[in-house]
Short mmCIF file of C-alpha atoms and ligand atoms in Angstrom, two decimals:
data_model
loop_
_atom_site.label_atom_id
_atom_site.label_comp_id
_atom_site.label_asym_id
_atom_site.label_seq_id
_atom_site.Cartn_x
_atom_site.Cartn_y
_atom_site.Cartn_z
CA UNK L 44 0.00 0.00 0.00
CA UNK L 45 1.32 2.88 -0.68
CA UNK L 46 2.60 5.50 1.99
CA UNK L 47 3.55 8.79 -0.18
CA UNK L 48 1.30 11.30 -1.65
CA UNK L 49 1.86 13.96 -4.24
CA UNK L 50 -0.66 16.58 -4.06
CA UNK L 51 -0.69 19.79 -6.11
CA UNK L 52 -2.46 22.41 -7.56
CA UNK L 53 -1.64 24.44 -10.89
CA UNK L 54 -3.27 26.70 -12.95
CA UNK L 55 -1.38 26.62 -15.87
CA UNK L 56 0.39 23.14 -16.12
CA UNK L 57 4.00 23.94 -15.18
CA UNK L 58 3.66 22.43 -11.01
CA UNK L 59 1.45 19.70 -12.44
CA UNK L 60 3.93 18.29 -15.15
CA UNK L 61 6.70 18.47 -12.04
CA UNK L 62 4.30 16.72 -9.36
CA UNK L 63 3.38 13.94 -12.07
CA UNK L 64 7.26 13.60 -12.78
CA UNK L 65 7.53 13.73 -9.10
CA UNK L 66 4.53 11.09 -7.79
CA UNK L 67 6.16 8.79 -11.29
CA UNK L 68 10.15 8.70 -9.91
CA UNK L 69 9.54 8.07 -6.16
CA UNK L 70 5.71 5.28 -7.14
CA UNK L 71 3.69 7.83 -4.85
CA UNK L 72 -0.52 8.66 -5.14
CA UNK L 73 -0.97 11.60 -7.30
CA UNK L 74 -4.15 13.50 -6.52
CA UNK L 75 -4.88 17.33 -8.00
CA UNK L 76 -6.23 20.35 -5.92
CA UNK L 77 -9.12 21.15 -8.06
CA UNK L 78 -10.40 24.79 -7.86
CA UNK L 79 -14.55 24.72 -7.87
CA UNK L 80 -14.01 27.98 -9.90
CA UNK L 81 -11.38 27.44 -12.32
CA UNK L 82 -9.07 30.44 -12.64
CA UNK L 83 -8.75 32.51 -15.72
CA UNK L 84 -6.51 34.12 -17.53
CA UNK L 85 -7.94 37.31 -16.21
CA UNK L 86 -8.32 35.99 -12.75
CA UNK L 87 -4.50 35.26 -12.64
CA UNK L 88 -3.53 39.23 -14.14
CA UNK L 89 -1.00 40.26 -10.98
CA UNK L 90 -0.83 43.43 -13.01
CA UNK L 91 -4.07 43.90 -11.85
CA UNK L 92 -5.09 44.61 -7.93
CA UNK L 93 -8.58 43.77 -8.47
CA UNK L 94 -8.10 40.00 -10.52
CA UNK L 95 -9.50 37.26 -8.30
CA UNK L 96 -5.55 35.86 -7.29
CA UNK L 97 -4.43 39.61 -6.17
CA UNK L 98 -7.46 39.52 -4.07
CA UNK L 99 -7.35 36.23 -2.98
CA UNK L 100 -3.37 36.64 -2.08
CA UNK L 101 -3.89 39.97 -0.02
CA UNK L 102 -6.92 38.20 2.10
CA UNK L 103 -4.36 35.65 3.90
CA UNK L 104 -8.26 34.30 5.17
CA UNK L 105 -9.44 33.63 1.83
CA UNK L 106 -10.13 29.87 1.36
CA UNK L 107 -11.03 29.16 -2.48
CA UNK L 108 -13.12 25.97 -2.78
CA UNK L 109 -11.78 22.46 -3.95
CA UNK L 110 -13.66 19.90 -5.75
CA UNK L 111 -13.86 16.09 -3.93
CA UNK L 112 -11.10 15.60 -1.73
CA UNK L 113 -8.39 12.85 -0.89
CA UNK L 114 -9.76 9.54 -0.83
CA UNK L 115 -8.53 7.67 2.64
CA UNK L 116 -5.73 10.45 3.82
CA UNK L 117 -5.32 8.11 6.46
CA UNK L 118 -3.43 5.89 4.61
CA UNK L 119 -0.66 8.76 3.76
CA UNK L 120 2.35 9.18 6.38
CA UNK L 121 4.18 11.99 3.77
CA UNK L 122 2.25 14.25 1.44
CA UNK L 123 3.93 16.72 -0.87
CA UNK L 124 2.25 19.54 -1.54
CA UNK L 125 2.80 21.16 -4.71
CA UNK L 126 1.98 24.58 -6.12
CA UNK L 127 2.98 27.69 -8.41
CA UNK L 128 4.74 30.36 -5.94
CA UNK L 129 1.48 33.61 -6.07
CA UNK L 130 3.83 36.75 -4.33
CA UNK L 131 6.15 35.13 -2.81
CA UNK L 132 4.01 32.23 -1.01
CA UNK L 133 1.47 29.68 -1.65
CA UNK L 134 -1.80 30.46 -3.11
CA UNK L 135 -4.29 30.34 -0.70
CA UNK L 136 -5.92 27.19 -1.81
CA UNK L 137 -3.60 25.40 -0.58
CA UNK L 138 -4.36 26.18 3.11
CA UNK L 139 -7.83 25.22 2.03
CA UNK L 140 -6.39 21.56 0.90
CA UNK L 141 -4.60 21.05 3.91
CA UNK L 142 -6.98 22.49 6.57
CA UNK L 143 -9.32 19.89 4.82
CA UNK L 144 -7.92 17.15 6.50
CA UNK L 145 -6.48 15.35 10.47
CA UNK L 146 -3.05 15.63 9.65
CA UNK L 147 -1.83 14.50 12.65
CA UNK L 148 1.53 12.66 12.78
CA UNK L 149 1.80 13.59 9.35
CA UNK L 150 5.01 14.90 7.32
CA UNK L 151 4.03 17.54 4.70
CA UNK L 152 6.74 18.37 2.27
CA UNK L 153 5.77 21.45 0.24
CA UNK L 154 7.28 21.76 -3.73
CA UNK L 155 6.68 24.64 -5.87
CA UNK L 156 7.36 25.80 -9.39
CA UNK L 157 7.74 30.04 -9.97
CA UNK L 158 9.24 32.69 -12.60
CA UNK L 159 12.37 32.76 -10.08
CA UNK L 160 11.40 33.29 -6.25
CA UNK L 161 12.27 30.89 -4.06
CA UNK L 162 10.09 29.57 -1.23
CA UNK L 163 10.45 32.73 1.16
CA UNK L 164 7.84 32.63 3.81
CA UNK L 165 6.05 30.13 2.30
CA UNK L 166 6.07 27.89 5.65
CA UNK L 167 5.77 30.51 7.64
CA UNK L 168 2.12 31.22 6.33
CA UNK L 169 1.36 26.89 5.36
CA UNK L 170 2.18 26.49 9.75
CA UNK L 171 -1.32 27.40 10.59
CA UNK L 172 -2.67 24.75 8.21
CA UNK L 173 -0.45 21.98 9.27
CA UNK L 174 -1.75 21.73 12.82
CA UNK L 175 -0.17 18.56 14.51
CA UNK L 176 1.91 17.61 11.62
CA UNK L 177 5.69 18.40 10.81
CA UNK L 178 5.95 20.77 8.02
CA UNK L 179 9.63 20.64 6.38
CA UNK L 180 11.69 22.96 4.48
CA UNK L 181 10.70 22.89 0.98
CA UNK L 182 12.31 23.42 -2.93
CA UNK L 183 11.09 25.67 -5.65
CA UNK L 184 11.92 23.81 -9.11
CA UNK L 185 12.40 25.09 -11.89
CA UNK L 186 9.55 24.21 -14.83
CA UNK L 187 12.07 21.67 -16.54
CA UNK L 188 13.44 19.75 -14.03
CA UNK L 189 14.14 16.16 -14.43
CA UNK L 190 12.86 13.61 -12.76
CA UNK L 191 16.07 12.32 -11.88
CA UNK L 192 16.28 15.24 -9.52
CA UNK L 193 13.27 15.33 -7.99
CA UNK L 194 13.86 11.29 -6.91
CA UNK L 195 17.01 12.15 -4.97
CA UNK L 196 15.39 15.43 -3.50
CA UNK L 197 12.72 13.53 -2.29
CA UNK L 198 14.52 10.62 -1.10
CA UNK L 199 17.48 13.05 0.69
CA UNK L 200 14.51 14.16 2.62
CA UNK L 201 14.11 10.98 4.36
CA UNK L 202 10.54 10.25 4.44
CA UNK L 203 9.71 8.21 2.12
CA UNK L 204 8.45 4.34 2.83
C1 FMN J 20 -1.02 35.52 -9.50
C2 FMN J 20 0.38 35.07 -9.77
C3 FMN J 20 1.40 35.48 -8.93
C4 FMN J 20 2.73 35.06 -9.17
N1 FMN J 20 3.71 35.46 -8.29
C5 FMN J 20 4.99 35.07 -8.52
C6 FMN J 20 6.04 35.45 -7.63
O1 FMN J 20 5.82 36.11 -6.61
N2 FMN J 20 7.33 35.06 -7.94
C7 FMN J 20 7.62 34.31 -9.07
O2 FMN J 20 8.78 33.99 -9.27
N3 FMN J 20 6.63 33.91 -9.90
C8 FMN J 20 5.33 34.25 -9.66
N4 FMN J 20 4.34 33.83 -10.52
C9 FMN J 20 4.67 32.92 -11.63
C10 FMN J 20 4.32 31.46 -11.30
O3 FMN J 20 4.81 31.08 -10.02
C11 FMN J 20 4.92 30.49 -12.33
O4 FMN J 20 4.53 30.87 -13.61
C12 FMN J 20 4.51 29.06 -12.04
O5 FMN J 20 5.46 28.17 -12.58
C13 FMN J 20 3.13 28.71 -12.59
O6 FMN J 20 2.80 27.40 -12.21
P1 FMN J 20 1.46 26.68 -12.70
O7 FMN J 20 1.52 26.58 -14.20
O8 FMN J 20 1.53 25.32 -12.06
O9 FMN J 20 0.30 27.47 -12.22
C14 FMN J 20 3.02 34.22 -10.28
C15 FMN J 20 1.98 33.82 -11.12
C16 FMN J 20 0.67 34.23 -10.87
C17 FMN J 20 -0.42 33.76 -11.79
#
């Protein structure tokens, strides 16, 4: 049965081609963060205060719906978490996904892709959502990275099994 999930969301294909590359070198459960509202083109304009992500990203309570859900989390002792850097941190869905869920005892590995920022505060705002599990230090990849890399990235962490 398998132990490691690979979760992600993406709204325009660059995290979701590394998470599949990811879940593919290391035999984890892929599962995608599905927005209820797809976002647009328009609603991803950072040019533009008023688009639905510069909203979203200055309300650090917004909570954008997900469709469905993980089937039997429970089974899951690591989960990556997976997701295009939105100013400088996560989008907020992601605290949706993971404030979904008991993640207690849990080890939640975040990845992300961006145009160059690194992962800055991103932990420092995913904490709140990870109550009771341990939240490591995570890697911002660049759109074409092999999967060779990403298998000894993920297994230098240590948790897989
Ligand atoms: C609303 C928004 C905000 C972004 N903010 C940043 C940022 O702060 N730093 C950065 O390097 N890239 C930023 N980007 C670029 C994305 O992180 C990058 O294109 C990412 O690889 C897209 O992944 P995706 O195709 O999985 O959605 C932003 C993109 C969007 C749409």
């Amino acid at each position: 049965m398998n132990r490691t999930l690979v979760a992600y969301f993406s709204a325009s294909g660059v995290t979701a081609k590394v998470a599949q590359n990811l879940a593919a070198s290391i035999g984890a459960d892929l599962f995608e963060i599905v927005p209820e509202t797809p976002y647009t083109d328009a609603d991803l304009d950072w040019n533009n205060p008023h688009s639905r992500s510069s909203v979203e990203m200055k309300d650090k309570s917004s909570r954008p719906a997900i469709v469905g859900g993980v089937e039997s989390i429970g089974r899951y002792d690591t989960i990556f978490v997976g997701f295009p850097i939105w100013w400088y941190v996560a989008p907020t869905i992601i605290s949706t996904f993971l404030e979904q869920y008991d993640l207690t005892g849990k080890t939640i590995i975040p990845f992300a892709t961006s145009g160059s920022s690194g992962m800055g505060r991103t932990n420092a705002d995913l904490e709140p959502s990870c109550k009771g599990a341990l939240l490591k230090e995570g890697r911002r990849f660049s759109a074409n990275v092999g999967t060779d890399e990403l298998k000894r990235w993920a297994e230098s962490i240590g948790e897989l099994n």
